[in-house]
Short mmCIF file of C-alpha atoms and ligand atoms in Angstrom, two decimals:
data_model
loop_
_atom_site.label_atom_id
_atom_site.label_comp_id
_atom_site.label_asym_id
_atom_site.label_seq_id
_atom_site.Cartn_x
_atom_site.Cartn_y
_atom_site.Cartn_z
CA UNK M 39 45.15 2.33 15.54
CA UNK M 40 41.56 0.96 14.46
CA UNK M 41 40.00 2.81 11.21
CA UNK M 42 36.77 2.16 12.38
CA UNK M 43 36.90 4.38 15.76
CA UNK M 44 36.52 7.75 17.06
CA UNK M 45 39.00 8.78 19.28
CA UNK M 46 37.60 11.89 22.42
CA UNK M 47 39.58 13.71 24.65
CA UNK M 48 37.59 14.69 27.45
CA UNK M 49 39.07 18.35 28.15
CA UNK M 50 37.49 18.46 31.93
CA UNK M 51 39.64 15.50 33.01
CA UNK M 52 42.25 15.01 29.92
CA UNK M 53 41.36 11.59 29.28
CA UNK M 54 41.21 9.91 25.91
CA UNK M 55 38.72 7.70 24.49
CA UNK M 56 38.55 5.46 21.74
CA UNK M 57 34.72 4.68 20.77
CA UNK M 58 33.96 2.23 18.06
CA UNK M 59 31.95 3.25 14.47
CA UNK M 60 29.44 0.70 12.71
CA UNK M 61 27.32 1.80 10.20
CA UNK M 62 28.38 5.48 10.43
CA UNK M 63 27.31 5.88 14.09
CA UNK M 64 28.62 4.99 17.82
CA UNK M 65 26.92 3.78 20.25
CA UNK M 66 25.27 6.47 22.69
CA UNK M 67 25.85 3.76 25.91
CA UNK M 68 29.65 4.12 25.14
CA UNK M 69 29.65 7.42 26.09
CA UNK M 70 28.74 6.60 29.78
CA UNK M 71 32.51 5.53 30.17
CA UNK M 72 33.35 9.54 30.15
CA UNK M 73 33.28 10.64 33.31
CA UNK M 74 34.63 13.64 35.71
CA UNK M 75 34.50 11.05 38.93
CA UNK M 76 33.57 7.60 40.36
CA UNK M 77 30.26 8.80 40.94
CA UNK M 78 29.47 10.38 38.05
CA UNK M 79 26.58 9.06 35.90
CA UNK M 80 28.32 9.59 32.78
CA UNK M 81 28.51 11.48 28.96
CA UNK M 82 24.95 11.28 27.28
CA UNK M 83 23.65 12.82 24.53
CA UNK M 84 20.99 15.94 24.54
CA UNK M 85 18.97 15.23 21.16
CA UNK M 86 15.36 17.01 21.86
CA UNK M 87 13.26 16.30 18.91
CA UNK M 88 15.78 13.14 17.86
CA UNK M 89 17.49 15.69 15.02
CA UNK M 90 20.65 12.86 15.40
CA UNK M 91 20.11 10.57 17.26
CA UNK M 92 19.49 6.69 14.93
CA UNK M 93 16.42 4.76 17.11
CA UNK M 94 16.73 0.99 15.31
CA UNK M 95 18.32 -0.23 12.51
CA UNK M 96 15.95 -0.74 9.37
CA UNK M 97 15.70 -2.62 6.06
CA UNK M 98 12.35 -0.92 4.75
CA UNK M 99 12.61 2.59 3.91
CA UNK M 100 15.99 4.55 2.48
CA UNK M 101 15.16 8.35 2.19
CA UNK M 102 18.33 10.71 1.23
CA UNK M 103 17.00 14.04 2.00
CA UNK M 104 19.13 15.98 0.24
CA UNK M 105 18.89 14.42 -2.97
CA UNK M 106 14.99 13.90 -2.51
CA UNK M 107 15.42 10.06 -2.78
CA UNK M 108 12.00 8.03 -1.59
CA UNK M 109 12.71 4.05 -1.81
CA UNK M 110 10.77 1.08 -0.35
CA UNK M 111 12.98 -1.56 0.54
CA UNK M 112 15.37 -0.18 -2.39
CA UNK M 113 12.61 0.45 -5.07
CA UNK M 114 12.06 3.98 -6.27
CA UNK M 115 8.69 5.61 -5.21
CA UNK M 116 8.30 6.65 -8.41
CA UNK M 117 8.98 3.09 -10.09
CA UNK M 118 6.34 1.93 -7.60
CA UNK M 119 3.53 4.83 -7.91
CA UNK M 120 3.52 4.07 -11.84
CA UNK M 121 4.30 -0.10 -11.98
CA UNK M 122 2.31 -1.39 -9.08
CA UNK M 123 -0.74 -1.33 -6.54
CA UNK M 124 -1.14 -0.58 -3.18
CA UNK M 125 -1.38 -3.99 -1.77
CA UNK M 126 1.24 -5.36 -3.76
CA UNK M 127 3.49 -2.73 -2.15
CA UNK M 128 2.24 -3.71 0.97
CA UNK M 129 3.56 -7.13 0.43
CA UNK M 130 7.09 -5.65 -0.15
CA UNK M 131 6.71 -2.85 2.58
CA UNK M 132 6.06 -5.96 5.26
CA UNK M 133 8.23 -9.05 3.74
CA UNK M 134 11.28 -7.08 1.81
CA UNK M 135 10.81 -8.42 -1.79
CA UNK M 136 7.69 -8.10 -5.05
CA UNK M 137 5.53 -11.14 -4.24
CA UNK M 138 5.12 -13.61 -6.93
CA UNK M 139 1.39 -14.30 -8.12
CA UNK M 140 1.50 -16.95 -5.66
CA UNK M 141 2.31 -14.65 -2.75
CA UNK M 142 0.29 -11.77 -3.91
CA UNK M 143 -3.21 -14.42 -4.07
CA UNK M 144 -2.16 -15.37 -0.39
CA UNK M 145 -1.45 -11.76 0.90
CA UNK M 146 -4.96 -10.79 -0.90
CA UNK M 147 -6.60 -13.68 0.37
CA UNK M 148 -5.67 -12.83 4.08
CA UNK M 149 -6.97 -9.37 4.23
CA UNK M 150 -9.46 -10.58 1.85
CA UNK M 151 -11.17 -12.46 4.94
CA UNK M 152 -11.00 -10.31 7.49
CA UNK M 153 -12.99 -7.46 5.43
CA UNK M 154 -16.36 -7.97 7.62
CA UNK M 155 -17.59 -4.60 10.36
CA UNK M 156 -17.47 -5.64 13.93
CA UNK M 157 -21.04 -4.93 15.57
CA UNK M 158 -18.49 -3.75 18.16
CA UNK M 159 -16.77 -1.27 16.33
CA UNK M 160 -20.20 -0.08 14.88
CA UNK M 161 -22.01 0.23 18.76
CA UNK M 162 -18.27 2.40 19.20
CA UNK M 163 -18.80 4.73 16.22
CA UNK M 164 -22.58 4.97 17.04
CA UNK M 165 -21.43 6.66 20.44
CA UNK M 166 -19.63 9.17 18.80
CA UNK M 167 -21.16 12.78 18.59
CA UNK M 168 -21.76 13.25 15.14
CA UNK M 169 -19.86 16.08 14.34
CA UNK M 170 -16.79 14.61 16.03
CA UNK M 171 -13.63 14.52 14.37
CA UNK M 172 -12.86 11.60 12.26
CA UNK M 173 -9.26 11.23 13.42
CA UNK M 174 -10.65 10.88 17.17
CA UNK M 175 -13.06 8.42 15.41
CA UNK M 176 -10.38 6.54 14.04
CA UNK M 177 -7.87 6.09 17.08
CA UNK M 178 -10.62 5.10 19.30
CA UNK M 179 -12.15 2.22 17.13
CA UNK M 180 -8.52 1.15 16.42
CA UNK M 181 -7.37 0.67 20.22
CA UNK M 182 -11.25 -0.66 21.18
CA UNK M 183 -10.58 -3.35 18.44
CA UNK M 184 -7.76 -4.78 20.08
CA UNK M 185 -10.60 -5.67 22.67
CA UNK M 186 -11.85 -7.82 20.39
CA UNK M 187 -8.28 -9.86 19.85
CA UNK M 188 -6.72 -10.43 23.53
CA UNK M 189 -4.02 -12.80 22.02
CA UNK M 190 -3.05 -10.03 19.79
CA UNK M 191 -0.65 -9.65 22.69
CA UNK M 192 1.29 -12.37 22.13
CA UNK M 193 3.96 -10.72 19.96
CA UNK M 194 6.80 -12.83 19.59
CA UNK M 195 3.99 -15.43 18.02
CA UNK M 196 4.75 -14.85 14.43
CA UNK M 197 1.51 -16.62 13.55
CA UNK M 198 -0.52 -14.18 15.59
CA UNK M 199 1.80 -11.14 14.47
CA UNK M 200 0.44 -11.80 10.64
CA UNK M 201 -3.24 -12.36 12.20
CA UNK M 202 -3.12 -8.88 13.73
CA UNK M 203 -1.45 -7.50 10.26
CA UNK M 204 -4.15 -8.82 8.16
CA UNK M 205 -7.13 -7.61 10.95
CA UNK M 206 -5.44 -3.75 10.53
CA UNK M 207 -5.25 -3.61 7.16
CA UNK M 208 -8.63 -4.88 6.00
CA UNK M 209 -10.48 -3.34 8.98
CA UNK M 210 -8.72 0.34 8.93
CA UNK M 211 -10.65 1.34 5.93
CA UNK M 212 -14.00 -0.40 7.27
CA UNK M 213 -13.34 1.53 10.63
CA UNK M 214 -12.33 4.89 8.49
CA UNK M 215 -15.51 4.98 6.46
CA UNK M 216 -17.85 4.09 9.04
CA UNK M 217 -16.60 6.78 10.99
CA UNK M 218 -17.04 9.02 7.66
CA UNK M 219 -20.85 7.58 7.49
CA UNK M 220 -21.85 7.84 11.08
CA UNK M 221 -20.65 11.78 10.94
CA UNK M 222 -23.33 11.81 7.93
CA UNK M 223 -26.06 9.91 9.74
CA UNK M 224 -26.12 6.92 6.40
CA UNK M 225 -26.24 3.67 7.02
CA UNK M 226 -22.91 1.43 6.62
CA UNK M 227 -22.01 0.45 3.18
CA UNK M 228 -20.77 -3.86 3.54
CA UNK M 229 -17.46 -4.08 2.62
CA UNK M 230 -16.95 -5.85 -1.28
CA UNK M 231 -13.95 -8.16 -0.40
CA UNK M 232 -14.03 -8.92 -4.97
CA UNK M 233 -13.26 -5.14 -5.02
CA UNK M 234 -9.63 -3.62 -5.29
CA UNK M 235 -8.41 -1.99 -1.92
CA UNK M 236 -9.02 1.34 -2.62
CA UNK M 237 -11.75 0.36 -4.82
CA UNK M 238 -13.56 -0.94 -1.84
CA UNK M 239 -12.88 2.02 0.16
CA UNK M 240 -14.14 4.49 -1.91
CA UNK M 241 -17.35 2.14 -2.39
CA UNK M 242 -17.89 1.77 1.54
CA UNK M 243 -17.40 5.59 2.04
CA UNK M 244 -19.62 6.79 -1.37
CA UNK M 245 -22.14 4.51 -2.40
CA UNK M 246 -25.84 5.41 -1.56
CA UNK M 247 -27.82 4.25 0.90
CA UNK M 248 -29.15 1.08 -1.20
CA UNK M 249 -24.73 0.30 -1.65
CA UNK M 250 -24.74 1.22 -5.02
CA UNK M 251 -22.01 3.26 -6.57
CA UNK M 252 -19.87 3.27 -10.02
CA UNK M 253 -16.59 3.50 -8.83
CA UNK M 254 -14.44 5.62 -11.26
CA UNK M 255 -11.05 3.60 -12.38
CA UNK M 256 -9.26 6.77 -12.50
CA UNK M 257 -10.08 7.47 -8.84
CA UNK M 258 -9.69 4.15 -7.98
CA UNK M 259 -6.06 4.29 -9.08
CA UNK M 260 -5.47 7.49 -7.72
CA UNK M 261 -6.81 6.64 -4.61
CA UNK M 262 -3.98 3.86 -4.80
CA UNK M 263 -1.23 6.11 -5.71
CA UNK M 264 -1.72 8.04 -2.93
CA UNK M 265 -2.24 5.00 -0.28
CA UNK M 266 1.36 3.97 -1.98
CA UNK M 267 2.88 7.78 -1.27
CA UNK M 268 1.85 7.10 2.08
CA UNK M 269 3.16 3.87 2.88
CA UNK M 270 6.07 4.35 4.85
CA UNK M 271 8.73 6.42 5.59
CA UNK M 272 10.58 5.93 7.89
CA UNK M 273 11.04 6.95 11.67
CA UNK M 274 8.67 9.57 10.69
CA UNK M 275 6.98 11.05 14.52
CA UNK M 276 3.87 8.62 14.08
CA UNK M 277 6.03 5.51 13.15
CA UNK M 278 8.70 6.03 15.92
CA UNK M 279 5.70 6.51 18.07
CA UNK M 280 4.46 3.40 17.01
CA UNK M 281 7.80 1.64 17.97
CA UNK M 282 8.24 3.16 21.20
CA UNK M 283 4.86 1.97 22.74
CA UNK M 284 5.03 -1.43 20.54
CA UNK M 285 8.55 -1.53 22.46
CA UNK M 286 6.43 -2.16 25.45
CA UNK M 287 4.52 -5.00 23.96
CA UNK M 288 1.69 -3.57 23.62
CA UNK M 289 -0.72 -4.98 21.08
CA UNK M 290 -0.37 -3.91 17.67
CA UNK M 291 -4.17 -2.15 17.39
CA UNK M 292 -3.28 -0.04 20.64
CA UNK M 293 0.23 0.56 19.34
CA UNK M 294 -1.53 2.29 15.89
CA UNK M 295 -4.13 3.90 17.45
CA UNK M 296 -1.57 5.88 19.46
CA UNK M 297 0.84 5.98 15.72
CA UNK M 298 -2.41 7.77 14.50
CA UNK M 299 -2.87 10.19 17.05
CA UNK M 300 0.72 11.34 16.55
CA UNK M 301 -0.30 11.38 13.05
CA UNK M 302 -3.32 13.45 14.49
CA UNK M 303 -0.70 16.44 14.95
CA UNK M 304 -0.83 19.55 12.27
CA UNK M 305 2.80 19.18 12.37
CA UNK M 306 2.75 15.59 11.08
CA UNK M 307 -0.10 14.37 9.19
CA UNK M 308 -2.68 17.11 10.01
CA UNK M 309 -0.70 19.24 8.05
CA UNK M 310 -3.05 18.08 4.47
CA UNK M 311 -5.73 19.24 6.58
CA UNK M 312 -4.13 22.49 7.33
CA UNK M 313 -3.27 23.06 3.67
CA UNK M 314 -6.89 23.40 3.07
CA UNK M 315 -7.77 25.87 5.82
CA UNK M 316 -4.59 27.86 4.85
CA UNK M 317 -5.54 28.13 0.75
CA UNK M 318 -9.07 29.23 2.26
CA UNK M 319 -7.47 31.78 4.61
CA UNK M 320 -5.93 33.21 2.00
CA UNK M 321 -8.83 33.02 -0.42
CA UNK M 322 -7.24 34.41 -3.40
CA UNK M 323 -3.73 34.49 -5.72
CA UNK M 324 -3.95 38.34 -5.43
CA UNK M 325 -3.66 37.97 -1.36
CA UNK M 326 -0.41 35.65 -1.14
CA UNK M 327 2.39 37.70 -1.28
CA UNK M 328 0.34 39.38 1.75
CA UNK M 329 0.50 35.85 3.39
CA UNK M 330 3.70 35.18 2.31
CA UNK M 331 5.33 38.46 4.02
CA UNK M 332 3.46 37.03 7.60
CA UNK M 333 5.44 33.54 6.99
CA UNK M 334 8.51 35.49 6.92
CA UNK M 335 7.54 37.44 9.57
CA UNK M 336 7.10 34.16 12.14
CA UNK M 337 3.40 35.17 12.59
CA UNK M 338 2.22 31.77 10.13
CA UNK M 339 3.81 29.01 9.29
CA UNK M 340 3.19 28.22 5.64
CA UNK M 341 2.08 24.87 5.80
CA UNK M 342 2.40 21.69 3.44
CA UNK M 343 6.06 23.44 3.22
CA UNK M 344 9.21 22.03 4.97
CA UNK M 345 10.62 19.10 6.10
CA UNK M 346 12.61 17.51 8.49
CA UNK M 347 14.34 15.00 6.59
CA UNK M 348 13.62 16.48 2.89
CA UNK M 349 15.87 19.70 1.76
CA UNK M 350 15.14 19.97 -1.52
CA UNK M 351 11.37 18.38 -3.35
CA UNK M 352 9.76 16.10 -1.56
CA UNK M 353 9.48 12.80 -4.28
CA UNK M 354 6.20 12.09 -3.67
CA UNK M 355 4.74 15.99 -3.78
CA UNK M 356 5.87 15.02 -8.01
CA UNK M 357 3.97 12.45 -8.23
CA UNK M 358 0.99 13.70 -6.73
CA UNK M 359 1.12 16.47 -9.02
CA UNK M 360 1.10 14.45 -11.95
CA UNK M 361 -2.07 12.36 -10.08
CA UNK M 362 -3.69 15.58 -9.92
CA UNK M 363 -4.57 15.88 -13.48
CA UNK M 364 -5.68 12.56 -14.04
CA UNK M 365 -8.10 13.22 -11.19
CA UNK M 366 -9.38 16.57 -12.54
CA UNK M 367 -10.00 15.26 -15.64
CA UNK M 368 -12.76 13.44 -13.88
CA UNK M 369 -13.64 15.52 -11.43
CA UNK M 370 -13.39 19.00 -12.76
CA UNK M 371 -10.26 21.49 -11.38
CA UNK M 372 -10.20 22.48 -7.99
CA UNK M 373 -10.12 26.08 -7.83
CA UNK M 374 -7.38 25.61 -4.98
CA UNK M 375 -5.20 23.82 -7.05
CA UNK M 376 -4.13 27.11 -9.14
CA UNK M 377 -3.54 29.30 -5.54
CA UNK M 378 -1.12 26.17 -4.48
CA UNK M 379 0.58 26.58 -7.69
CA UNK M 380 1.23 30.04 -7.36
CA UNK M 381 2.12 30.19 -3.67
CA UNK M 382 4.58 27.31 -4.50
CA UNK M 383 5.89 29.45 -7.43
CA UNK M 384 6.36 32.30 -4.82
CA UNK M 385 7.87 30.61 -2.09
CA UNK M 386 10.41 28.98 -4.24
CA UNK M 387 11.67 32.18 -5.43
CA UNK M 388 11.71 33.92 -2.11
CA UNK M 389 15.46 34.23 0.01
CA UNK M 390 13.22 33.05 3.25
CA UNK M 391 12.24 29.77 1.69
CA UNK M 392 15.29 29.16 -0.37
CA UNK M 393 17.67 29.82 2.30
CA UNK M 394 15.95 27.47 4.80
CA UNK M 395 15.41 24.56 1.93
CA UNK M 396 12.03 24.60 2.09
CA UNK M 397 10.12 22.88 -0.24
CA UNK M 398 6.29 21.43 -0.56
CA UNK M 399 6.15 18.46 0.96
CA UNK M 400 3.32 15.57 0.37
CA UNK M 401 0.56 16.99 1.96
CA UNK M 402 0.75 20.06 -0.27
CA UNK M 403 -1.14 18.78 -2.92
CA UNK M 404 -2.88 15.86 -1.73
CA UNK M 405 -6.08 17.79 0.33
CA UNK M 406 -6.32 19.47 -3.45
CA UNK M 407 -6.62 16.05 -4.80
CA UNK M 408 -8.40 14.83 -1.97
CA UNK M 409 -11.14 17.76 -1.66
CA UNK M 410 -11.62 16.93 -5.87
CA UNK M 411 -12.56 13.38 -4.78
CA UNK M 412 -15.25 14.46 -2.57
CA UNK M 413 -13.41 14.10 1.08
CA UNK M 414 -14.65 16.51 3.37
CA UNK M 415 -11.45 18.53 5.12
CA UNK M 416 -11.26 16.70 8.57
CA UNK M 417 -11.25 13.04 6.72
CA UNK M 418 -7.69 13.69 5.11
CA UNK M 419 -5.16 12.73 8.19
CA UNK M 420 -7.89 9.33 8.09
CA UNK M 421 -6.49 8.74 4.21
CA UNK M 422 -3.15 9.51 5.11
CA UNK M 423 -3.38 6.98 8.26
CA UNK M 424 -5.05 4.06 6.02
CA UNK M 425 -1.87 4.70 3.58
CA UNK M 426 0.72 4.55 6.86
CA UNK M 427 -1.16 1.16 8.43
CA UNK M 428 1.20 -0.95 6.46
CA UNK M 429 4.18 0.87 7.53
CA UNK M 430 3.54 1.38 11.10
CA UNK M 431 3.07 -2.54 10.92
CA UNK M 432 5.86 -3.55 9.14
CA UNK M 433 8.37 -1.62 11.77
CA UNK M 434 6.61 -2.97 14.66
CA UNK M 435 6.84 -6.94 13.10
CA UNK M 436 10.88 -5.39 12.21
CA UNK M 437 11.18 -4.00 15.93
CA UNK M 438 9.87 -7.25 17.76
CA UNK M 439 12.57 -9.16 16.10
CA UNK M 440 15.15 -7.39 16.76
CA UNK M 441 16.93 -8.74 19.91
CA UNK M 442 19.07 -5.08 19.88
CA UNK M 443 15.73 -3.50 20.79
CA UNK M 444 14.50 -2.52 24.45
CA UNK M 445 11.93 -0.98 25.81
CA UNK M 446 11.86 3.24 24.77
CA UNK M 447 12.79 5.02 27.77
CA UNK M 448 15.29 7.93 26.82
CA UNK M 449 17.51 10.05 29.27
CA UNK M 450 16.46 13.73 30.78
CA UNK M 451 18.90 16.31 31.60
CA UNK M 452 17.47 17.12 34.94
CA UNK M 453 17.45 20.93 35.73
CA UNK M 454 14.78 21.16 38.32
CA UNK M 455 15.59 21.81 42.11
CA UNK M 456 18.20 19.87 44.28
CA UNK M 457 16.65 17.71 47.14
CA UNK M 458 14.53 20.29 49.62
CA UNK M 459 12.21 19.32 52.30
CA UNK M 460 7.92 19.47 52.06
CA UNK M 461 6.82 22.48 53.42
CA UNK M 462 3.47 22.29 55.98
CA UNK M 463 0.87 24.47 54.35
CA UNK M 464 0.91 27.05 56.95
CA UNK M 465 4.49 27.52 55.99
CA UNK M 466 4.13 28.41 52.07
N1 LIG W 555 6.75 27.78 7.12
C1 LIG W 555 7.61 28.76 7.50
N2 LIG W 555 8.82 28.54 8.04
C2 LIG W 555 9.18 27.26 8.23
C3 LIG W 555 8.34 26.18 7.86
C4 LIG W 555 7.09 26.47 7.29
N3 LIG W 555 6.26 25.49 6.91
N4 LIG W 555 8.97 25.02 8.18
C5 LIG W 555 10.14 25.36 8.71
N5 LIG W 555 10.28 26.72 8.74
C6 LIG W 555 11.44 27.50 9.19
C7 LIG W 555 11.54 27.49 10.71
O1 LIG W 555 10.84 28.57 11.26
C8 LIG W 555 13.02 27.59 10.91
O2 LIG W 555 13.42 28.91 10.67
P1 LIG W 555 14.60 29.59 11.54
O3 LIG W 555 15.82 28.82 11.20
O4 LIG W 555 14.61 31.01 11.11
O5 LIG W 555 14.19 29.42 12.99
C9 LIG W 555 13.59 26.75 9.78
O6 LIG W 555 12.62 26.81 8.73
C10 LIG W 555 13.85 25.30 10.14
O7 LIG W 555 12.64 24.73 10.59
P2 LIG W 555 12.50 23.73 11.79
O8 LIG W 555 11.24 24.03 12.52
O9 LIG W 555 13.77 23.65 12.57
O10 LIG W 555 12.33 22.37 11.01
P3 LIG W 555 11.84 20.99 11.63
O11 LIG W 555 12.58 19.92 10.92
O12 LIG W 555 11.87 20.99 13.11
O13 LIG W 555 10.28 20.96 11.22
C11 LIG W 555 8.30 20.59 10.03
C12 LIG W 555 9.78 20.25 10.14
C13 LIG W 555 7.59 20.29 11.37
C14 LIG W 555 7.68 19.67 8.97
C15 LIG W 555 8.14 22.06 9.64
O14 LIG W 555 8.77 22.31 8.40
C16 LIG W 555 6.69 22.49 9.58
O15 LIG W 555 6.11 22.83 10.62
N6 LIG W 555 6.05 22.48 8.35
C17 LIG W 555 4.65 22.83 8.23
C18 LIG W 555 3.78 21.66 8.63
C19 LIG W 555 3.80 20.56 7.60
O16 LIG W 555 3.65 20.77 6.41
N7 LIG W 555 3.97 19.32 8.11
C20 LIG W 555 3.96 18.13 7.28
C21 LIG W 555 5.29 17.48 7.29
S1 LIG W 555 5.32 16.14 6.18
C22 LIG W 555 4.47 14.94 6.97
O17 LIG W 555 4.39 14.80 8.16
C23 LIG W 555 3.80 14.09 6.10
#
């Protein structure tokens, strides 16, 4: 008999099947051979929420869960967060290996000169209420920029594929602080193409009215860190989202506009946002164990906490940690930051928390860190999103070359009523 198979006895008809393993899984279409009858649609699987279920085969982002492992195409987060910069991770994140200076100068180059604000993406923002939120912002000047680029929907052009990659990543941050400006009622800051990435975003989102600002390097770089935390990782909710409608061919800008508004959720990416809120609910060290006893008792959840794919510290919650001091020292201590520390020391100690391997995840500490920098609250799911562009990109270019891919469509286990006939209103 093969190794390599599993072998299932079907106990409703006592038949025997032999279904082939590669790469630790089987195929979900070979169950369709198990059936009770001719007509019989055949075995599928019932995965709500995907807990099991493998959606493409990747080469970008390894996370063991377990172990609290983070790598980018097989380099350590942490290696990365302390050794490189955000766009040179980018580089990796997209094409699979460190650029040389070469490749770096061409990568830079081609965001480089796409760093100019649409008049069309400002008349969009200027339509926006001003105390709308910045995510909804966000999403809708990403999909109305794909107006701009109709040939963006040529996807299997590889040529247009990197246009579109370059476009997203130099105008995300344009779109992100103009958003952040219009809310404010100041006048756009130009975008300074000779700055650093994240120097240039915090420049178009701070400086004064006249553009000037002195951009702090230890901001800068933290800023960086955290757009590197962010990058990618893997078929996280907003990334699979933006695979299943880029599975449709849809153009990359109205493929990431919907990735951000699954990133929108407080489940997913909101959840920095709802860190805040929370620490604020709570409003002081003395009242946690109070808050704590409602997370046990189902009435809160205690967010910034759990995971679905980390059981034990989430990497890059470390790292921030250590980013947090650096940007303190500048900034002065967020008063929050001690009430995180001691409702992580809590939690960690408690049966409820332990038991259920929950542990703080990224967005634990980065509103602290955020907040320090001078963010307002409903701006953090935009950082988090400007961090994620590259990765949501670099899946979609990986998803339109691979020929195993199809359009998304999953299965339903229909439990709704067998055919009945429409009933004339007078007969209700
Ligand atoms: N607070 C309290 N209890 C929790 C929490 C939490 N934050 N997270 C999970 N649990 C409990 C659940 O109630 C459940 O308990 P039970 O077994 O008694 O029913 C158990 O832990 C398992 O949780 P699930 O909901 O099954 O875990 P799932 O993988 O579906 O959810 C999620 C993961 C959504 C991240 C969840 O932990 C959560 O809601 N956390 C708070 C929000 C948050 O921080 N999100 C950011 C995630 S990271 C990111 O997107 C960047």
């Amino acid at each position: 008999m093969p190794a390599d198979t599993l072998t299932l006895t079907d106990n409703r008809t006592g038949k025997t099947y032999e279904i082939p393993i590669a790469d630790g899984t089987i195929r979900a279409i070979d169950l369709r051979q198990i059936k009770t009858s001719a007509d019989d649609f055949g075995m599928m699987t019932y995965d709500p929420g995907f807990l099991n279920t493998a959606s493409c085969k990747s080469r970008i982002t390894f996370i063991d869960g377990d172990k609290g492992i983070l790598e980018y195409r097989g380099y350590p987060i942490a290696q990365l967060a302390e050794q490189s910069n955000f766009l040179e991770v980018c580089y990796l994140t997209l094409r699979g290996e460190l650029p040389n200076p070469a490749q770096l100068a061409e990568w830079t180059a081609g965001i480089r000169k796409e760093t100019s604000v649409d008049e069309s993406s400002k008349n969009v923002l200027a339509g926006f209420q001003r105390d709308a939120h910045p995510m909804g912002m966000f999403i809708s000047s990403l999909a109305a920029l794909g107006t701009l680029y109709p040939e963006s929907k040529r996807v299997s052009d590889p040529a247009v594929r990197l246009a579109s990659i370059y476009r997203l990543m130099a105008k995300a941050p344009i779109l992100a602080a103009c958003g952040y400006r219009h809310s404010k009622g100041l006048p756009y800051v130009a975008p300074n193409p000779d700055l650093s990435y994240a120097g240039n975003f915090l420049t178009m989102m701070f400086a004064s009215a006249d553009g000037k600002y002195d951009l702090n390097p230890a901001l800068e770089r933290a800023m960086d860190i955290l757009f590197i935390l962010h990058a990618d990782h893997e078929q996280n909710c907003s990334t699979s989202t933006m695979r299943v409608v880029g599975s449709a061919q849809t153009d990359p800008y109205t493929s990431a506009a919907a990735a951000a508004s699954a990133l929108y959720g407080p489940l997913h990416g909101g959840a920095n946002e709802a860190v805040l809120s929370m620490l604020r609910v709570i409003g002081s060290k003395d009242r946690i164990p109070e808050y704590v006893q409602k997370v046990k008792a189902g009435e809160v959840k205690l967010m910034g906490f759990g995971h679905r794919v980390y059981k034990n510290y989430d990497p890059r919650a470390r790292i921030i940690k250590r980013a947090a001091d650096e940007v303190f020292a500048v900034t002065g201590k967020n008063p929050l930051l001690e009430m995180a520390i001691e409702l992580e020391r809590i939690a960690l100690e408690d049966e409820y928390f332990v038991k259920r391997k929950l542990y703080p995840n990224v967005d634990f500490y980065s509103g602290i860190i955020y907040e320090a920098m001078g963010f307002p609250t409903p701006m953090f799911t935009v950082l988090f999103a400007l961090g994620r562009m590259i990765g949501w990109l670099a899946q979609w270019d990986e998803l339109v070359q691979d020929s195993d891919q199809k359009i998304s469509r999953p299965r339903q286990v229909f439990l709704g009523p067998a055919r009945r006939d429409f009933a004339p209103m007078d007969q209700r």
